[in-house]
Amino acid sequence: MTHALNPPHRNVPPPSACSQPARIAPRAGLTLALAFGAMVGVHAAPLPSEPPAPVSVCGKHDAVRSQACRASIEARMGRLDAAYAQDKLMCARRFFVNACLDQAHAAYLTARQALQAELHAMDLAVREQRAEAERRRVAQNLRERQVPDAAAIRQARAAREQELANRQREHAARLAAAADHEATTVAGRPVQGPARPTAPPPADSAARPPRKTSGQEAQQSARARASYARKLADYKRRQQEAAEQDKAGEAPALPLPRQY
């Protein structure tokens, strides 16, 4: 019974001093890992970023003062470059230099791209204002010049054709009046009778037609010229009427009358 309840103590050797470090080693390794992790977190922590500068977008109203707006953006870019150089110096003192430099470079690129976009928007607004001013100037020049339209051109051409037709009718009327005057003058002259023959006419004189005198020939010539002038005036009149009926196209030329 005594042996069952209280087993006999075996001869176990007491723990030696060499076995104590074996039990302490796992605890020391865990403590070192935790300390190293804390150190890694401290060195890998991002650099304290400066508060972002207020972004002032140069709109269309500020585009008139483009020089001042551009100078402001360039000054902000200069401050950004100086801050980036300071961040690189701080990263050189950290444990993980490359990770710190990458993070600083990414932040620098983001801020610089924002400033470049703002500068591009300002330039675009200035170009739009210049284009709008040029369009207004061209429109004003067109209004002052008063470019005629197609209807005005057609009206001017019709007026020129009408003036030409009037001149042709006046010229034909003058020709007809001159011919009538000449015919009247010739008709008012005394007609000389035929001279008496000193010798008997030949046997075949009865078969020949009577010879016209110079006065009769002049009258006939005057009548012929007057008739031609009237026909020419009538031809000009009909040609003008045809041209007025078909102003859109070219009117066909009428045949000239025969001269009598």
Short mmCIF file of C-alpha atoms in Angstrom, two decimals:
data_model
loop_
_atom_site.label_atom_id
_atom_site.label_comp_id
_atom_site.label_asym_id
_atom_site.label_seq_id
_atom_site.Cartn_x
_atom_site.Cartn_y
_atom_site.Cartn_z
CA MET A 1 0.00 0.00 0.00
CA THR A 2 2.68 2.31 0.89
CA HIS A 3 4.43 1.68 -2.34
CA ALA A 4 1.18 2.05 -4.37
CA LEU A 5 0.25 5.41 -2.93
CA ASN A 6 3.72 6.72 -2.61
CA PRO A 7 5.88 5.29 -5.31
CA PRO A 8 9.43 4.94 -4.31
CA HIS A 9 11.66 7.73 -5.32
CA ARG A 10 13.93 6.82 -8.12
CA ASN A 11 17.44 7.85 -8.19
CA VAL A 12 17.01 10.86 -10.50
CA PRO A 13 20.06 12.97 -10.83
CA PRO A 14 19.58 16.62 -9.85
CA PRO A 15 19.34 19.10 -12.69
CA SER A 16 22.72 20.21 -13.72
CA ALA A 17 23.74 23.73 -14.57
CA CYS A 18 24.14 22.85 -18.28
CA SER A 19 20.43 22.02 -18.68
CA GLN A 20 19.21 25.46 -17.52
CA PRO A 21 20.30 27.39 -20.68
CA ALA A 22 18.39 24.85 -22.79
CA ARG A 23 15.15 25.93 -21.11
CA ILE A 24 16.02 29.64 -21.24
CA ALA A 25 16.96 29.67 -24.98
CA PRO A 26 13.38 29.53 -26.39
CA ARG A 27 12.27 32.39 -24.18
CA ALA A 28 15.27 34.52 -25.12
CA GLY A 29 14.71 33.87 -28.84
CA LEU A 30 11.08 34.92 -28.60
CA THR A 31 12.01 38.10 -26.74
CA LEU A 32 14.68 38.95 -29.34
CA ALA A 33 12.22 38.37 -32.20
CA LEU A 34 9.67 40.68 -30.62
CA ALA A 35 12.29 43.36 -30.07
CA PHE A 36 13.56 43.01 -33.64
CA GLY A 37 10.02 43.27 -35.00
CA ALA A 38 9.44 46.44 -33.03
CA MET A 39 12.69 47.86 -34.39
CA VAL A 40 11.69 46.91 -37.94
CA GLY A 41 8.34 48.64 -37.50
CA VAL A 42 10.04 51.77 -36.26
CA HIS A 43 12.50 51.93 -39.18
CA ALA A 44 9.98 50.94 -41.82
CA ALA A 45 7.40 53.48 -40.68
CA PRO A 46 6.68 56.14 -43.35
CA LEU A 47 8.16 59.55 -43.03
CA PRO A 48 5.93 62.17 -41.51
CA SER A 49 4.36 63.81 -44.53
CA GLU A 50 3.86 67.52 -44.57
CA PRO A 51 0.29 68.80 -44.79
CA PRO A 52 -0.64 69.30 -48.47
CA ALA A 53 -0.59 72.84 -49.69
CA PRO A 54 -3.96 74.25 -50.70
CA VAL A 55 -4.51 73.77 -54.41
CA SER A 56 -5.65 76.89 -56.23
CA VAL A 57 -6.90 76.07 -59.68
CA CYS A 58 -6.48 78.90 -62.14
CA GLY A 59 -9.81 79.06 -63.88
CA LYS A 60 -10.95 81.15 -66.81
CA HIS A 61 -11.31 84.23 -64.63
CA ASP A 62 -7.71 83.91 -63.34
CA ALA A 63 -6.33 83.09 -66.79
CA VAL A 64 -6.00 86.81 -67.48
CA ARG A 65 -3.37 86.94 -64.76
CA SER A 66 -1.57 83.92 -66.18
CA GLN A 67 1.90 85.20 -65.31
CA ALA A 68 1.13 85.50 -61.60
CA CYS A 69 -0.62 82.11 -61.57
CA ARG A 70 2.32 80.44 -63.33
CA ALA A 71 4.77 82.01 -60.88
CA SER A 72 2.74 80.64 -57.97
CA ILE A 73 2.74 77.11 -59.39
CA GLU A 74 6.48 77.25 -60.08
CA ALA A 75 7.13 78.40 -56.51
CA ARG A 76 5.14 75.46 -55.15
CA MET A 77 7.14 73.12 -57.37
CA GLY A 78 10.34 74.58 -55.93
CA ARG A 79 9.15 73.98 -52.38
CA LEU A 80 8.17 70.43 -53.34
CA ASP A 81 11.64 69.75 -54.76
CA ALA A 82 13.28 71.07 -51.58
CA ALA A 83 11.05 68.88 -49.41
CA TYR A 84 11.87 65.82 -51.52
CA ALA A 85 15.61 66.47 -51.14
CA GLN A 86 15.15 66.71 -47.35
CA ASP A 87 13.20 63.44 -47.32
CA LYS A 88 16.03 61.68 -49.16
CA LEU A 89 18.51 62.86 -46.55
CA MET A 90 16.26 61.55 -43.78
CA CYS A 91 15.88 58.20 -45.55
CA ALA A 92 19.66 57.82 -45.65
CA ARG A 93 19.64 57.67 -41.84
CA ARG A 94 17.00 54.94 -41.64
CA PHE A 95 17.61 51.21 -41.41
CA PHE A 96 15.63 50.31 -44.56
CA VAL A 97 16.91 53.00 -46.92
CA ASN A 98 15.43 51.68 -50.18
CA ALA A 99 11.88 51.30 -48.86
CA CYS A 100 12.00 54.82 -47.44
CA LEU A 101 13.33 56.26 -50.70
CA ASP A 102 10.64 54.49 -52.74
CA GLN A 103 7.89 55.84 -50.51
CA ALA A 104 9.27 59.39 -50.64
CA HIS A 105 9.67 59.21 -54.42
CA ALA A 106 6.07 58.02 -54.91
CA ALA A 107 4.73 60.86 -52.77
CA TYR A 108 6.89 63.36 -54.68
CA LEU A 109 5.64 62.14 -58.07
CA THR A 110 2.00 62.34 -56.98
CA ALA A 111 2.34 65.91 -55.76
CA ARG A 112 4.34 67.04 -58.80
CA GLN A 113 1.87 65.49 -61.26
CA ALA A 114 -0.94 67.40 -59.53
CA LEU A 115 0.97 70.67 -59.97
CA GLN A 116 1.72 69.89 -63.61
CA ALA A 117 -1.96 69.13 -64.24
CA GLU A 118 -2.87 72.49 -62.70
CA LEU A 119 -0.33 74.25 -64.93
CA HIS A 120 -1.68 72.44 -68.00
CA ALA A 121 -5.25 73.46 -67.13
CA MET A 122 -4.14 77.09 -66.84
CA ASP A 123 -2.43 76.98 -70.26
CA LEU A 124 -5.51 75.39 -71.79
CA ALA A 125 -7.74 78.12 -70.38
CA VAL A 126 -5.44 80.80 -71.80
CA ARG A 127 -5.48 79.17 -75.24
CA GLU A 128 -9.27 78.92 -75.17
CA GLN A 129 -9.56 82.61 -74.34
CA ARG A 130 -7.21 83.52 -77.20
CA ALA A 131 -9.18 81.36 -79.64
CA GLU A 132 -12.46 82.93 -78.52
CA ALA A 133 -11.01 86.42 -78.98
CA GLU A 134 -9.83 85.48 -82.48
CA ARG A 135 -13.27 84.14 -83.39
CA ARG A 136 -14.91 87.36 -82.21
CA ARG A 137 -12.43 89.42 -84.24
CA VAL A 138 -13.09 87.43 -87.42
CA ALA A 139 -16.86 87.70 -86.93
CA GLN A 140 -16.56 91.46 -86.46
CA ASN A 141 -14.51 91.76 -89.65
CA LEU A 142 -17.09 89.78 -91.59
CA ARG A 143 -19.90 91.98 -90.30
CA GLU A 144 -18.01 95.13 -91.24
CA ARG A 145 -17.13 93.84 -94.68
CA GLN A 146 -20.74 92.83 -95.41
CA VAL A 147 -20.03 89.95 -97.75
CA PRO A 148 -22.85 89.78 -100.35
CA ASP A 149 -24.84 86.59 -100.59
CA ALA A 150 -25.86 84.65 -103.69
CA ALA A 151 -29.17 86.51 -104.05
CA ALA A 152 -27.40 89.88 -104.11
CA ILE A 153 -24.99 88.60 -106.76
CA ARG A 154 -27.87 87.40 -108.94
CA GLN A 155 -29.65 90.74 -108.59
CA ALA A 156 -26.53 92.65 -109.59
CA ARG A 157 -26.04 90.42 -112.64
CA ALA A 158 -29.68 90.89 -113.69
CA ALA A 159 -29.29 94.66 -113.34
CA ARG A 160 -26.22 94.62 -115.60
CA GLU A 161 -28.04 92.53 -118.20
CA GLN A 162 -31.03 94.89 -118.11
CA GLU A 163 -28.78 97.90 -118.59
CA LEU A 164 -27.08 96.23 -121.57
CA ALA A 165 -30.44 95.42 -123.15
CA ASN A 166 -31.59 99.02 -122.71
CA ARG A 167 -28.48 100.26 -124.44
CA GLN A 168 -29.04 97.87 -127.34
CA ARG A 169 -32.64 99.01 -127.74
CA GLU A 170 -31.61 102.66 -127.69
CA HIS A 171 -28.96 102.01 -130.32
CA ALA A 172 -31.45 100.18 -132.56
CA ALA A 173 -33.97 103.02 -132.15
CA ARG A 174 -31.33 105.56 -133.16
CA LEU A 175 -30.51 103.53 -136.27
CA ALA A 176 -34.19 103.28 -137.22
CA ALA A 177 -34.71 107.02 -136.70
CA ALA A 178 -31.70 107.83 -138.84
CA ALA A 179 -32.95 105.56 -141.61
CA ASP A 180 -36.43 107.11 -141.53
CA HIS A 181 -34.95 110.60 -141.64
CA GLU A 182 -32.79 109.71 -144.60
CA ALA A 183 -35.76 108.17 -146.44
CA THR A 184 -37.88 111.26 -145.80
CA THR A 185 -35.12 113.56 -147.03
CA VAL A 186 -34.64 111.59 -150.22
CA ALA A 187 -38.40 111.45 -150.86
CA GLY A 188 -38.68 115.25 -150.60
CA ARG A 189 -36.21 115.85 -153.39
CA PRO A 190 -37.61 116.54 -156.94
CA VAL A 191 -37.49 113.54 -159.19
CA GLN A 192 -35.85 114.23 -162.54
CA GLY A 193 -37.69 112.84 -165.53
CA PRO A 194 -36.06 110.69 -168.15
CA ALA A 195 -34.10 112.57 -170.85
CA ARG A 196 -35.55 112.53 -174.26
CA PRO A 197 -33.60 110.38 -176.67
CA THR A 198 -32.09 112.19 -179.65
CA ALA A 199 -32.25 109.08 -181.70
CA PRO A 200 -35.03 106.55 -181.99
CA PRO A 201 -34.77 103.70 -179.54
CA PRO A 202 -33.59 100.40 -180.83
CA ALA A 203 -36.02 97.74 -181.87
CA ASP A 204 -35.68 95.72 -178.65
CA SER A 205 -36.16 98.70 -176.30
CA ALA A 206 -39.79 97.75 -175.65
CA ALA A 207 -38.72 94.38 -174.23
CA ARG A 208 -36.26 95.91 -171.73
CA PRO A 209 -37.58 97.13 -168.34
CA PRO A 210 -37.44 100.85 -167.75
CA ARG A 211 -34.16 101.93 -166.18
CA LYS A 212 -34.38 103.40 -162.68
CA THR A 213 -33.14 106.87 -162.11
CA SER A 214 -30.67 107.83 -159.39
CA GLY A 215 -33.47 109.30 -157.25
CA GLN A 216 -35.48 106.11 -157.36
CA GLU A 217 -32.43 104.06 -156.46
CA ALA A 218 -31.72 106.34 -153.51
CA GLN A 219 -35.30 106.04 -152.27
CA GLN A 220 -35.22 102.27 -152.59
CA SER A 221 -31.89 102.10 -150.77
CA ALA A 222 -33.21 104.31 -147.98
CA ARG A 223 -36.33 102.19 -147.63
CA ALA A 224 -34.20 99.06 -147.48
CA ARG A 225 -31.99 100.53 -144.76
CA ALA A 226 -35.03 101.66 -142.78
CA SER A 227 -36.59 98.21 -143.08
CA TYR A 228 -33.35 96.59 -141.92
CA ALA A 229 -33.10 98.95 -138.97
CA ARG A 230 -36.67 98.13 -137.93
CA LYS A 231 -36.00 94.41 -138.23
CA LEU A 232 -32.79 94.78 -136.22
CA ALA A 233 -34.64 96.66 -133.48
CA ASP A 234 -37.33 93.98 -133.45
CA TYR A 235 -34.64 91.30 -133.19
CA LYS A 236 -33.00 93.06 -130.23
CA ARG A 237 -36.36 93.39 -128.53
CA ARG A 238 -37.18 89.68 -128.91
CA GLN A 239 -33.71 88.72 -127.71
CA GLN A 240 -34.11 90.86 -124.59
CA GLU A 241 -37.53 89.35 -123.87
CA ALA A 242 -36.08 85.84 -124.14
CA ALA A 243 -33.20 86.77 -121.81
CA GLU A 244 -35.60 88.18 -119.22
CA GLN A 245 -37.76 85.02 -119.33
CA ASP A 246 -34.81 82.72 -118.68
CA LYS A 247 -32.38 84.55 -116.40
CA ALA A 248 -31.20 81.39 -114.65
CA GLY A 249 -29.70 79.91 -117.81
CA GLU A 250 -28.12 81.35 -120.92
CA ALA A 251 -30.77 82.29 -123.49
CA PRO A 252 -30.26 80.84 -127.01
CA ALA A 253 -29.22 83.36 -129.63
CA LEU A 254 -31.90 84.27 -132.19
CA PRO A 255 -31.05 84.16 -135.92
CA LEU A 256 -30.12 87.44 -137.53
CA PRO A 257 -32.67 88.85 -140.03
CA ARG A 258 -31.81 88.97 -143.70
CA GLN A 259 -30.83 92.31 -145.13
CA TYR A 260 -33.10 93.62 -147.88
#
